[in-house]
Structures are given as C-alpha cells and as structure tokens.
Short mmCIF file of C-alpha atoms in Angstrom, two decimals:
data_model
loop_
_atom_site.label_atom_id
_atom_site.label_comp_id
_atom_site.label_asym_id
_atom_site.label_seq_id
_atom_site.Cartn_x
_atom_site.Cartn_y
_atom_site.Cartn_z
CA MET A 1 0.00 0.00 0.00
CA GLY A 2 3.03 2.27 -0.01
CA TRP A 3 2.82 2.79 3.77
CA CYS A 4 6.19 1.20 4.23
CA PRO A 5 8.30 4.39 4.55
CA TYR A 6 6.96 6.87 7.09
CA THR A 7 3.20 7.12 7.03
CA PHE A 8 1.49 5.36 9.87
CA PRO A 9 -2.29 5.81 10.09
CA ILE A 10 -3.93 5.81 13.50
CA VAL A 11 -5.87 2.66 12.64
CA CYS A 12 -2.54 0.89 12.13
CA MET A 13 -1.30 2.08 15.48
CA PHE A 14 -4.40 0.64 17.15
CA LEU A 15 -4.01 -2.67 15.35
CA ILE A 16 -0.34 -2.92 16.23
CA VAL A 17 -1.05 -2.39 19.91
CA SER A 18 -3.78 -5.04 19.74
CA VAL A 19 -1.83 -7.60 17.76
CA MET A 20 1.53 -7.10 19.39
CA GLY A 21 -0.08 -7.52 22.76
CA VAL A 22 -0.86 -11.16 22.01
CA VAL A 23 2.44 -12.08 20.38
CA ARG A 24 4.39 -14.47 22.55
CA ASN A 25 7.67 -13.32 23.96
CA PRO A 26 10.01 -14.25 21.11
CA ALA A 27 12.81 -15.07 23.54
CA ALA A 28 10.75 -18.00 24.78
CA THR A 29 10.89 -19.69 21.37
CA VAL A 30 14.54 -19.11 20.55
CA ASP A 31 16.41 -21.98 18.92
CA ILE A 32 19.65 -22.15 20.93
CA ASN A 33 21.56 -23.43 17.89
CA VAL A 34 20.55 -20.30 16.00
CA ILE A 35 21.60 -17.97 18.79
CA ASN A 36 24.94 -19.72 19.16
CA GLY A 37 25.60 -19.16 15.48
CA HIS A 38 25.30 -22.79 14.29
CA HIS A 39 23.12 -21.78 11.40
CA HIS A 40 23.90 -22.20 7.72
CA HIS A 41 22.32 -20.11 5.02
CA ASN A 42 22.22 -20.81 1.33
CA TYR A 43 23.20 -17.34 0.11
CA LYS A 44 23.06 -18.45 -3.52
CA GLU A 45 19.44 -19.52 -3.15
CA ALA A 46 18.59 -16.30 -1.34
CA LEU A 47 20.31 -14.24 -4.08
CA THR A 48 18.37 -15.98 -6.83
CA LYS A 49 15.08 -15.46 -5.02
CA SER A 50 15.81 -11.83 -4.11
CA ILE A 51 16.12 -11.05 -7.84
CA LEU A 52 13.14 -13.21 -8.81
CA PHE A 53 10.97 -11.01 -6.59
CA PHE A 54 11.24 -8.16 -9.10
CA GLU A 55 9.42 -10.27 -11.68
CA GLY A 56 6.47 -10.37 -9.30
CA GLN A 57 6.40 -6.56 -9.26
CA ARG A 58 6.51 -6.03 -13.02
CA SER A 59 3.93 -3.85 -14.71
CA GLY A 60 3.14 -3.99 -18.42
CA LYS A 61 3.30 -6.79 -20.95
CA LEU A 62 5.40 -9.58 -19.50
CA PRO A 63 8.16 -11.20 -21.58
CA SER A 64 8.27 -14.84 -22.63
CA THR A 65 11.12 -15.31 -20.15
CA GLN A 66 8.89 -14.45 -17.17
CA ARG A 67 9.61 -16.98 -14.42
CA MET A 68 6.99 -15.98 -11.83
CA LYS A 69 4.15 -17.56 -13.78
CA TRP A 70 1.19 -16.54 -11.63
CA ARG A 71 1.73 -12.93 -12.68
CA LYS A 72 0.25 -11.85 -16.04
CA ASP A 73 0.14 -8.71 -18.20
CA SER A 74 -1.18 -5.59 -16.45
CA ALA A 75 -1.53 -1.84 -17.05
CA VAL A 76 -0.47 -2.27 -20.68
CA ASN A 77 -2.24 0.97 -21.67
CA ASP A 78 -0.56 3.24 -19.14
CA GLY A 79 -0.02 6.67 -20.64
CA GLN A 80 -2.68 6.38 -23.34
CA TYR A 81 -4.68 9.34 -22.00
CA ALA A 82 -1.56 11.48 -22.24
CA GLY A 83 -0.83 10.21 -25.73
CA VAL A 84 2.35 8.39 -24.73
CA ASP A 85 3.44 4.84 -23.95
CA LEU A 86 4.17 4.58 -20.23
CA SER A 87 3.74 0.85 -19.86
CA GLY A 88 6.33 -1.13 -17.97
CA GLY A 89 8.23 -0.36 -14.80
CA TYR A 90 7.38 -1.66 -11.33
CA TYR A 91 4.70 -1.52 -8.69
CA ASP A 92 6.65 -0.44 -5.63
CA ALA A 93 4.94 -2.60 -3.03
CA GLY A 94 1.60 -4.32 -2.53
CA ASP A 95 -0.49 -1.82 -4.47
CA ASN A 96 -0.94 -1.00 -8.15
CA VAL A 97 0.46 2.53 -8.41
CA LYS A 98 3.73 3.22 -10.20
CA TYR A 99 5.64 5.73 -8.08
CA ASN A 100 8.68 6.90 -10.05
CA PHE A 101 10.41 8.37 -7.00
CA PRO A 102 10.97 5.10 -5.07
CA MET A 103 11.17 3.14 -8.33
CA SER A 104 14.18 5.21 -9.39
CA PHE A 105 15.83 4.80 -6.00
CA THR A 106 15.28 1.06 -6.31
CA THR A 107 17.00 1.18 -9.69
CA SER A 108 19.93 3.18 -8.31
CA LEU A 109 20.55 0.67 -5.50
CA LEU A 110 20.04 -2.36 -7.71
CA SER A 111 22.58 -0.87 -10.13
CA TRP A 112 24.97 -0.18 -7.26
CA SER A 113 24.57 -3.80 -6.19
CA VAL A 114 25.65 -4.97 -9.63
CA ILE A 115 28.47 -2.42 -9.95
CA GLU A 116 29.99 -3.45 -6.62
CA PHE A 117 29.24 -7.16 -6.47
CA GLY A 118 27.97 -8.29 -9.87
CA LYS A 119 31.11 -10.35 -10.38
CA PHE A 120 29.91 -12.67 -7.61
CA MET A 121 26.40 -13.17 -9.03
CA GLY A 122 27.24 -15.90 -11.53
CA SER A 123 24.22 -16.93 -13.59
CA ASP A 124 22.04 -14.51 -11.59
CA LEU A 125 23.83 -11.50 -13.08
CA ARG A 126 21.75 -11.86 -16.24
CA TYR A 127 18.52 -11.61 -14.26
CA ALA A 128 19.79 -8.71 -12.16
CA LYS A 129 20.52 -6.76 -15.35
CA GLU A 130 17.10 -7.68 -16.73
CA ALA A 131 15.54 -6.34 -13.52
CA ILE A 132 17.41 -3.05 -13.95
CA LYS A 133 16.50 -2.75 -17.63
CA TRP A 134 12.82 -3.35 -16.90
CA ALA A 135 12.99 -0.15 -14.86
CA THR A 136 15.28 1.91 -17.11
CA ASP A 137 13.27 1.19 -20.26
CA TYR A 138 10.29 2.67 -18.44
CA LEU A 139 12.26 5.60 -17.00
CA LEU A 140 13.49 6.48 -20.49
CA LYS A 141 9.84 6.64 -21.61
CA SER A 142 9.03 8.80 -18.59
CA THR A 143 11.66 11.38 -19.58
CA GLU A 144 11.37 11.27 -23.38
CA THR A 145 9.47 14.55 -23.78
CA PRO A 146 11.80 17.56 -23.23
CA GLY A 147 10.71 19.68 -20.28
CA VAL A 148 8.41 17.00 -18.92
CA VAL A 149 9.05 14.21 -16.43
CA TYR A 150 6.35 11.69 -15.62
CA ALA A 151 6.37 11.21 -11.86
CA GLN A 152 3.58 8.73 -11.15
CA ILE A 153 0.97 6.56 -12.82
CA GLY A 154 -2.28 6.12 -10.94
CA ASP A 155 -4.09 7.96 -8.17
CA ALA A 156 -3.04 6.39 -4.88
CA ASN A 157 -6.13 7.60 -3.05
CA ILE A 158 -8.39 5.73 -5.48
CA ASP A 159 -6.10 2.72 -5.84
CA HIS A 160 -5.91 2.19 -2.10
CA SER A 161 -9.69 1.94 -1.85
CA CYS A 162 -9.62 -1.27 -3.92
CA TRP A 163 -8.11 -4.66 -3.25
CA GLU A 164 -7.75 -6.04 -6.74
CA ARG A 165 -5.21 -7.81 -8.90
CA PRO A 166 -3.05 -5.63 -11.15
CA GLU A 167 -4.30 -7.78 -14.04
CA ASP A 168 -7.89 -6.64 -13.31
CA MET A 169 -7.08 -3.06 -12.44
CA ASP A 170 -9.77 -0.58 -13.48
CA THR A 171 -8.85 2.33 -11.22
CA ASP A 172 -7.63 5.71 -12.43
CA ARG A 173 -4.33 5.59 -14.37
CA THR A 174 -3.68 9.31 -14.65
CA ALA A 175 -0.10 10.10 -15.64
CA PHE A 176 1.11 12.83 -13.31
CA VAL A 177 3.86 15.12 -14.59
CA VAL A 178 6.30 17.72 -13.35
CA ASN A 179 7.51 20.41 -15.71
CA GLN A 180 8.97 23.91 -15.87
CA THR A 181 5.99 25.57 -14.17
CA HIS A 182 5.26 22.70 -11.77
CA PRO A 183 8.75 21.45 -10.89
CA GLY A 184 9.82 18.24 -9.24
CA SER A 185 13.56 18.38 -8.68
CA ASP A 186 13.43 15.44 -6.27
CA VAL A 187 11.76 12.88 -8.53
CA SER A 188 13.58 14.17 -11.63
CA ALA A 189 17.02 14.05 -10.01
CA GLU A 190 16.33 10.59 -8.60
CA ILE A 191 15.51 9.39 -12.11
CA ALA A 192 18.75 10.99 -13.32
CA ALA A 193 20.69 9.12 -10.63
CA ALA A 194 19.08 5.83 -11.65
CA LEU A 195 19.88 6.37 -15.32
CA ALA A 196 23.48 7.34 -14.55
CA ALA A 197 24.06 4.37 -12.23
CA SER A 198 22.52 1.92 -14.69
CA SER A 199 24.66 3.32 -17.52
CA ILE A 200 27.68 1.91 -15.67
CA VAL A 201 25.99 -1.50 -15.41
CA PHE A 202 25.52 -1.75 -19.17
CA ARG A 203 28.79 -0.12 -20.21
CA SER A 204 30.54 -3.38 -21.13
CA SER A 205 27.56 -5.50 -22.24
CA ASN A 206 25.40 -2.98 -24.14
CA ARG A 207 27.45 0.09 -24.93
CA SER A 208 24.88 1.86 -27.10
CA TYR A 209 22.21 1.47 -24.41
CA SER A 210 24.68 2.72 -21.81
CA HIS A 211 25.28 5.87 -23.87
CA ILE A 212 21.56 6.49 -24.14
CA LEU A 213 21.12 6.17 -20.38
CA LEU A 214 24.03 8.48 -19.58
CA ARG A 215 22.96 11.13 -22.08
CA ARG A 216 19.41 11.13 -20.73
CA ALA A 217 20.68 11.27 -17.13
CA LYS A 218 22.58 14.47 -17.94
CA GLN A 219 19.52 16.03 -19.56
CA VAL A 220 17.20 15.14 -16.70
CA LEU A 221 19.57 16.45 -14.02
CA GLU A 222 19.91 19.72 -15.91
CA PHE A 223 16.12 19.98 -15.99
CA ALA A 224 15.85 19.15 -12.28
CA ASP A 225 18.47 21.73 -11.33
CA THR A 226 17.24 24.50 -13.64
CA TYR A 227 13.61 24.31 -12.55
CA ARG A 228 13.95 23.80 -8.84
CA GLY A 229 11.12 22.81 -6.56
CA SER A 230 9.67 19.83 -4.76
CA TYR A 231 7.08 17.63 -6.37
CA ASN A 232 5.29 17.82 -3.02
CA ASP A 233 4.12 21.29 -4.04
CA SER A 234 3.21 20.26 -7.57
CA LEU A 235 1.61 16.84 -6.93
CA GLY A 236 1.31 16.66 -3.16
CA LYS A 237 -2.27 15.42 -2.87
CA TYR A 238 -1.51 12.60 -5.32
CA VAL A 239 1.91 11.44 -4.09
CA GLY A 240 1.32 12.06 -0.40
CA PRO A 241 1.35 10.89 2.20
CA HIS A 242 2.93 7.76 0.76
CA TYR A 243 5.96 9.13 -1.06
CA CYS A 244 6.21 12.81 -0.29
CA ASP A 245 9.75 14.15 -0.26
CA TYR A 246 10.09 14.82 3.45
CA GLY A 247 13.78 15.69 3.34
CA GLY A 248 13.83 18.28 0.55
CA TYR A 249 15.15 17.88 -2.99
CA LYS A 250 18.77 18.98 -2.53
CA ASP A 251 19.97 15.52 -1.52
CA GLU A 252 18.54 14.09 -4.75
CA LEU A 253 20.39 16.72 -6.81
CA LEU A 254 23.66 15.82 -5.08
CA TRP A 255 22.99 12.09 -5.36
CA ALA A 256 22.40 12.45 -9.11
CA ALA A 257 25.50 14.60 -9.58
CA SER A 258 27.57 12.03 -7.66
CA TRP A 259 26.39 9.22 -9.90
CA LEU A 260 27.00 11.30 -13.00
CA TYR A 261 30.51 12.05 -11.79
CA LYS A 262 31.10 8.33 -11.25
CA ALA A 263 29.60 7.45 -14.62
CA SER A 264 31.21 10.18 -16.73
CA ASN A 265 34.21 11.40 -14.72
CA GLU A 266 33.29 14.92 -15.84
CA ARG A 267 34.70 17.56 -13.50
CA ARG A 268 31.54 19.70 -13.68
CA TYR A 269 29.61 17.14 -11.63
CA PHE A 270 32.31 17.04 -8.99
CA ASP A 271 32.25 20.84 -8.84
CA TYR A 272 28.47 20.76 -8.51
CA VAL A 273 28.68 18.47 -5.48
CA MET A 274 31.35 20.63 -3.90
CA ARG A 275 29.32 23.83 -4.37
CA ASN A 276 26.17 22.35 -2.89
CA LYS A 277 27.21 19.72 -0.36
CA PRO A 278 25.77 20.16 3.14
CA ASN A 279 27.88 20.27 6.29
CA THR A 280 25.79 17.72 8.14
CA THR A 281 26.45 13.99 8.28
CA GLU A 282 23.54 11.85 7.10
CA ILE A 283 23.11 8.57 8.93
CA VAL A 284 20.43 7.04 6.77
CA ILE A 285 20.02 5.91 3.20
CA ASN A 286 16.49 5.42 1.89
CA TRP A 287 14.16 6.52 -0.91
CA ASP A 288 13.80 9.94 0.71
CA ASP A 289 17.32 10.62 1.98
CA LYS A 290 20.48 9.94 -0.02
CA GLY A 291 23.05 11.94 1.93
CA ALA A 292 24.97 8.94 3.22
CA GLY A 293 25.00 7.40 -0.24
CA THR A 294 26.47 10.54 -1.75
CA ASN A 295 29.22 10.64 0.86
CA MET A 296 30.10 7.01 0.20
CA LEU A 297 30.17 7.46 -3.57
CA MET A 298 32.31 10.57 -3.37
CA SER A 299 34.60 8.99 -0.79
CA GLU A 300 35.36 6.17 -3.24
CA SER A 301 35.99 8.63 -6.05
CA MET A 302 38.34 10.65 -3.87
CA ARG A 303 40.31 7.58 -2.82
CA LYS A 304 40.81 6.72 -6.48
CA GLY A 305 41.95 10.26 -7.21
CA ASN A 306 39.97 10.86 -10.40
CA GLY A 307 42.16 13.87 -11.18
CA ILE A 308 41.36 15.65 -7.89
CA ARG A 309 44.54 16.78 -6.16
CA ASP A 310 43.03 18.72 -3.28
CA GLU A 311 43.79 16.56 -0.23
CA HIS A 312 41.49 18.62 1.98
CA THR A 313 38.57 17.85 -0.34
CA LYS A 314 39.39 14.16 -0.36
CA GLU A 315 39.66 14.13 3.42
CA SER A 316 36.28 15.87 3.85
CA PHE A 317 34.41 13.04 2.14
CA ARG A 318 36.39 10.40 4.00
CA ILE A 319 35.51 12.05 7.30
CA LYS A 320 31.81 12.09 6.43
CA ALA A 321 31.88 8.44 5.39
CA ASP A 322 33.73 7.51 8.59
CA GLU A 323 31.18 9.39 10.68
CA PHE A 324 28.44 7.38 9.01
CA VAL A 325 30.20 4.16 9.99
CA CYS A 326 30.61 5.38 13.56
CA SER A 327 26.90 6.14 13.76
CA ILE A 328 26.08 2.51 12.91
CA VAL A 329 28.63 0.15 14.52
CA PRO A 330 27.33 -1.10 17.91
CA GLU A 331 30.58 -0.58 19.83
CA SER A 332 31.07 2.97 18.55
CA PRO A 333 30.73 5.70 21.21
CA SER A 334 28.83 7.83 18.67
CA LYS A 335 26.30 5.19 17.60
CA THR A 336 22.88 6.71 16.85
CA VAL A 337 20.86 3.70 15.70
CA GLU A 338 19.23 1.03 17.83
CA TYR A 339 19.59 -2.74 17.73
CA SER A 340 16.90 -5.21 18.73
CA PRO A 341 17.71 -7.80 21.44
CA GLY A 342 18.28 -10.27 18.61
CA GLY A 343 20.73 -7.92 16.88
CA LEU A 344 18.70 -6.29 14.08
CA LEU A 345 19.58 -2.70 13.23
CA PHE A 346 16.70 -0.31 13.80
CA LYS A 347 16.04 3.24 12.66
CA LEU A 348 12.81 5.04 13.50
CA GLY A 349 10.27 5.16 10.68
CA GLY A 350 8.18 2.60 8.85
CA CYS A 351 9.25 -0.60 7.14
CA ASN A 352 12.39 -1.09 9.18
CA LEU A 353 14.10 -3.66 6.96
CA GLN A 354 14.78 -0.93 4.42
CA ASN A 355 17.39 0.29 6.93
CA PRO A 356 19.59 -2.78 7.51
CA THR A 357 19.46 -3.78 3.83
CA ALA A 358 20.47 -0.38 2.43
CA ILE A 359 22.95 0.38 5.21
CA SER A 360 24.50 -3.07 4.73
CA LEU A 361 25.18 -2.31 1.07
CA LEU A 362 26.91 0.94 2.04
CA LEU A 363 28.96 -0.68 4.80
CA LEU A 364 30.00 -3.56 2.58
CA ALA A 365 31.02 -1.23 -0.24
CA TYR A 366 32.92 0.97 2.22
CA ALA A 367 34.69 -2.06 3.68
CA ARG A 368 35.98 -2.78 0.18
CA TYR A 369 37.15 0.81 -0.26
CA LEU A 370 38.92 0.71 3.12
CA ASN A 371 40.54 -2.62 2.37
CA GLU A 372 41.88 -1.42 -0.97
CA ALA A 373 43.35 1.64 0.72
CA ASP A 374 44.62 -0.37 3.72
CA GLU A 375 42.67 1.87 6.08
CA SER A 376 40.40 1.54 9.11
CA VAL A 377 37.86 3.82 10.76
CA ARG A 378 38.46 5.45 14.14
CA CYS A 379 35.37 6.04 16.30
CA GLY A 380 36.74 7.82 19.35
CA ASN A 381 39.22 5.35 20.79
CA THR A 382 37.66 2.43 18.95
CA ILE A 383 39.23 1.19 15.73
CA ILE A 384 36.84 -0.34 13.21
CA ALA A 385 38.59 -2.53 10.66
CA PRO A 386 36.99 -3.52 7.32
CA LEU A 387 36.45 -7.07 8.60
CA ARG A 388 34.36 -5.71 11.45
CA LEU A 389 32.04 -4.00 8.97
CA ILE A 390 31.72 -7.24 7.02
CA SER A 391 30.88 -9.22 10.18
CA LEU A 392 28.25 -6.63 11.15
CA VAL A 393 26.67 -6.86 7.71
CA LYS A 394 26.69 -10.66 7.87
CA SER A 395 24.84 -10.53 11.17
CA GLN A 396 22.11 -8.46 9.50
CA VAL A 397 21.89 -10.80 6.52
CA ASP A 398 21.69 -13.88 8.73
CA TYR A 399 19.05 -12.27 10.92
CA ILE A 400 16.86 -11.49 7.91
CA LEU A 401 17.26 -15.02 6.56
CA GLY A 402 16.23 -16.69 9.81
CA HIS A 403 18.97 -16.35 12.43
CA ASN A 404 16.67 -14.48 14.83
CA PRO A 405 14.55 -15.04 17.95
CA MET A 406 11.47 -15.88 15.84
CA ASN A 407 13.44 -18.47 13.84
CA MET A 408 11.74 -16.90 10.83
CA SER A 409 13.07 -15.89 7.45
CA TYR A 410 11.78 -12.48 6.44
CA MET A 411 12.30 -13.39 2.79
CA VAL A 412 9.17 -15.03 1.40
CA GLY A 413 9.83 -18.49 0.03
CA TYR A 414 13.22 -18.88 1.71
CA GLY A 415 13.65 -21.28 4.62
CA LYS A 416 11.11 -23.45 6.39
CA LYS A 417 9.31 -20.60 8.12
CA TYR A 418 8.54 -17.29 6.44
CA PRO A 419 5.63 -14.77 6.29
CA LYS A 420 2.51 -16.32 4.76
CA PHE A 421 0.09 -13.38 5.09
CA ILE A 422 1.94 -10.59 3.33
CA HIS A 423 0.20 -7.30 2.51
CA HIS A 424 0.20 -7.64 -1.28
CA ARG A 425 -2.74 -7.67 -3.67
CA GLY A 426 -1.40 -10.04 -6.31
CA SER A 427 -0.18 -12.52 -3.72
CA THR A 428 -3.42 -12.41 -1.73
CA LEU A 429 -5.89 -12.88 -4.60
CA PRO A 430 -6.25 -16.04 -6.70
CA SER A 431 -4.15 -15.96 -9.86
CA MET A 432 -5.63 -15.55 -13.34
CA ASP A 433 -4.91 -19.23 -13.93
CA GLU A 434 -7.01 -20.21 -10.90
CA HIS A 435 -9.71 -17.56 -11.35
CA PRO A 436 -9.78 -16.27 -14.94
CA GLY A 437 -12.95 -14.27 -14.30
CA ARG A 438 -12.56 -10.59 -13.46
CA LEU A 439 -12.44 -9.53 -9.81
CA LYS A 440 -13.76 -6.00 -9.31
CA CYS A 441 -12.59 -3.34 -6.89
CA GLN A 442 -14.34 -4.65 -3.79
CA ASP A 443 -14.29 -8.33 -4.75
CA GLY A 444 -10.92 -8.77 -3.15
CA SER A 445 -12.05 -7.82 0.35
CA ARG A 446 -12.98 -11.37 1.33
CA TYR A 447 -9.56 -12.62 0.27
CA PHE A 448 -7.86 -9.89 2.27
CA LYS A 449 -9.87 -10.87 5.35
CA SER A 450 -9.34 -14.60 4.82
CA SER A 451 -7.62 -16.63 7.52
CA LYS A 452 -5.88 -18.70 4.85
CA PRO A 453 -2.30 -17.99 3.76
CA ASN A 454 -1.78 -16.08 0.52
CA PRO A 455 -2.37 -18.43 -2.43
CA ASN A 456 0.46 -17.02 -4.55
CA VAL A 457 3.97 -17.11 -3.08
CA LEU A 458 5.80 -13.89 -3.94
CA VAL A 459 9.17 -15.64 -3.88
CA GLY A 460 12.08 -13.50 -2.72
CA ALA A 461 10.02 -10.64 -1.31
CA ILE A 462 11.45 -9.16 1.88
CA VAL A 463 8.71 -7.82 4.14
CA GLY A 464 8.80 -4.77 6.40
CA GLY A 465 10.16 -6.94 9.18
CA PRO A 466 9.82 -7.50 12.91
CA ALA A 467 9.22 -5.06 15.73
CA LEU A 468 12.00 -3.66 17.89
CA ASN A 469 11.42 -6.48 20.40
CA ASP A 470 12.04 -9.06 17.60
CA SER A 471 8.40 -10.18 17.44
CA TYR A 472 6.55 -10.44 14.13
CA PRO A 473 2.76 -10.40 13.64
CA ASP A 474 2.17 -12.34 10.41
CA THR A 475 -0.94 -10.49 9.25
CA ARG A 476 -2.06 -8.58 6.17
CA TRP A 477 -3.62 -5.96 8.41
CA LEU A 478 -0.26 -4.45 9.34
CA PRO A 479 1.59 -3.32 6.20
CA TYR A 480 4.22 -1.70 8.41
CA TYR A 481 5.46 -5.24 9.08
CA SER A 482 4.08 -7.42 6.29
CA GLU A 483 4.36 -5.36 3.10
CA PRO A 484 7.31 -6.00 0.76
CA THR A 485 8.86 -3.22 -1.29
CA THR A 486 11.31 -3.11 -4.18
CA TYR A 487 13.71 -0.76 -2.40
CA VAL A 488 14.14 -3.22 0.47
CA ASN A 489 15.23 -5.96 -1.93
CA ALA A 490 17.41 -3.85 -4.25
CA PRO A 491 20.44 -3.33 -1.94
CA PHE A 492 20.12 -6.83 -0.52
CA VAL A 493 20.86 -8.27 -3.97
CA GLY A 494 24.43 -6.94 -3.84
CA VAL A 495 24.93 -7.89 -0.21
CA LEU A 496 23.83 -11.47 -0.84
CA ALA A 497 26.07 -11.70 -3.90
CA TYR A 498 29.07 -10.83 -1.75
CA PHE A 499 28.33 -13.60 0.75
CA VAL A 500 27.83 -16.17 -1.97
CA HIS A 501 31.61 -16.08 -2.34
CA HIS A 502 32.68 -14.83 1.10
CA HIS A 503 30.87 -16.94 3.70
#
C-alpha cells in the first residue's frame, strides 16, 4: 500500500497495539543453535530469489522469459490518455500505483549492487541486469518529452480503496507530470541518478544502451536543477502521504550529480557536489534521503583520485563516510541507531528492513574501499577494521534469513518458516490461472480478510520486518510489518552476492 516508509495511520497504530499484545515473547521460542551461530544459510538460493521477486512486481506486458508464472500482463495501456506509452516499470509494493520516486531509488541501488558485487552473481547476473533494464526502459519513456518528467501513474487515493489484482485493475491511471511551471527536482534528479548508475551497469555489455542512459541522465539532471522545486508542491495530494519528499530535494540533486561524476568522470559534476554539499552527516540511506549514499560514492571517487589533487577535499568526504560508519557500529561511542535484542539494526520510521538492507550495502562497499586503501575507521578510541564491517553486515543478513529469535526468514519463500500473510494484492488474490474471471474493486475484500495464507507465493520478497522487540505479527492488516517493497530488496541483492563467495 506504499505505507512502508513513514506514514502510519492511526488505525494501524491501534491494530499494532492489539496484535503485538498477544504475540508471545520471542525469547521463549529461541532456537539455541541459532543464537549460538550454528546456522547455515544458502546465500546463492537467497540471491536468486531476491532477484526473482522483481518479476512479481513487473507492470506492463510480460516477456516470454517471465519466471513468476502466476503474474500476467497488467496496465499495458498506461499513458494512453496522455498520448504516450508509459507501460512497464514496477509496482513499488503491494499496491498497483507506479511511483517513479521510489522506483528510481530502487534502480539506483540495484545498479549499485551490480556495480559493486555483480562479479559474484554468476548466472544470476543476467537476471539482475534484466531487472534493472525493466525499470530503465520505463524511465526512459518517462523522460522522453523535453521539459516533462512523468512522476507517477495512478491515483493512490483511489487505488488504495480497492483490493484487486493488477491484471484486473480498473482504477484511475492518470499520468502525473512535473515540468517547468510545476517542478519536481526530487523525482527528476532521482531518475537521473538511476539512469546514470545503470549506464555503468551496461557499459561493457550494451554500450549503445549505456550511452543512451548516460545522455538522458545528464539532460534530466539539468532539468531538475534549472527548474527547482519539490514535487510535493506540484503533486502533493496525489503522491502524499505515501511518497512525499520529506527531506527536501537537494539531496537528490547531489545524489544524481555524484552518480554522474562516477559514470562520466566529468569535473563539472564534482564541482556541482562541492558547491552544494551540506555540512551535516547523514546517517540514513532510503528513498527519501540519499546523503549517506552521496558521501560514500564521493569517498570512493576521492580515494581513487579521479584527477582531484586537493587533499582537503578528499579528506572531507572520507571524514563524512567515517562518521556514518561510527553512527552505525554497535561498539562505537557515537552510535545513533538502535539494535533489537536479537541484533537487528533499527532506525525510526516505517518498514524497518529498508534500513539494515540499504545500510548493509553501504557498509560492505565501504569495507571494500577501506581494504583497498589499507585503512580503518576510528570512532573515538575504537578502531573499526573492514572485517568488522563485514561481520556486522553478515549478522544483519543472517538475521533477515532466519537467524533471529522468531526463527523466521523475512524473505518469502526462503527457509522453512517465512511470512505467509503478506500485505500484497497479487499474492493475496487467486491468480488468473485459478480464477480467470474478473475480480472487481471490492471483490478482493474477502480474500484480504481470509484466515488462509496467501495463495500465490511472492518468492524472494522481503517484508517490512519484525518489531524492535524481535516479534513479528504475520498479518495482512499491518503493512508496516508485512508489506514487501522493491527498495528493500534492491540493496540486498548486492549484499547477498558478496556472501555467496565470502561466507
């Protein structure tokens, strides 16, 4: 339903209090072998399934290579009322709206996963690239008209009043745009970042496509920077409260410029970051806030030199990246995040698993940068070596895959015990193969309320995750916990790839 990030309706709060009150103390059901670390995970299986999940989120006409067979063609006419083809792309979560803001962030992190750790993906690399291209083909369509960027397809307020399969969808499919008079620097710059990052992915395998992506990324960032403003002001009642830009659009502009610098090595993008970079240290990376990601990207570029001779500049990015590490590592005196009793990283806000997955990708990438430079991080009097970052990330991966007090994998279809009542329309309703007749807007209510597990297994989907006390209410009624999203899976793809070869 797109509630995963920050929004948290009062009805959800009531339900959480009610449901959580009857959840058994998870510590009482702990498997001692799990807690003592005698737990093996098949990271290759998890990697394959984490990528397969994206096929379950596809919108548009599905290819003959589609592996998640219970999904069928949907929203093939998107854009027709605007006179353009806007089919394709992804549904972000359990609903049927295409939000280009989180979709682009998903694409950026999925591309980063491949850039950093694609060499460990083996046969799955092909599918990871296909997942990226399914998004970038759509994002190219969304930015094809000069001076116009399509920001969203579908009215969330109408969509969220129905519980129906994407294949049956008959709700409003308005194509919402930002332009010169109604700007959206945040969504436009995020698209630019996604296109720039993905251009690196395809540089060696599809050079002409890579050029197209990079050229469009430059054009879209120029548009975003020239016509500044938040898409909250232009499209607020349609994008909010689900994916409003709560943190302002400047971080997206910097994030896009950082990716363009990495992709093109053009000095103008470095200069742009330097002119506009904030003095604060960001300790989070998510669809709304990219500050930590920018610092990590620029830190890597500075370590490699890239023609920059100013040691003070190089040191400034390293310091910011180090401060991010110190805000995360449990033994650091400047830690600002929480950890559950079972060891899961927590950051306030909805859909908590978006935090350990995205932060793990950053920590793992930074561990590689540190190792190549033969450096460590100093947090007060505590020295954090690259191996410590890797071990912290592994603890998060293992927790998500089942090494936790609930003995539950939070990846659907992985392990013996995983969420069976996820908040997801397509998974909840019978497939077209089982029920070829059309299900209207309200026809899905009885399936949502059913006490039976979801009939369609959305393999590889990572849900919102457990509560701070490590308990998990497996119910469709609480999307905060049970709804999967693309931007939770995207960084986890790279992290899993690393552990396929380093466990």
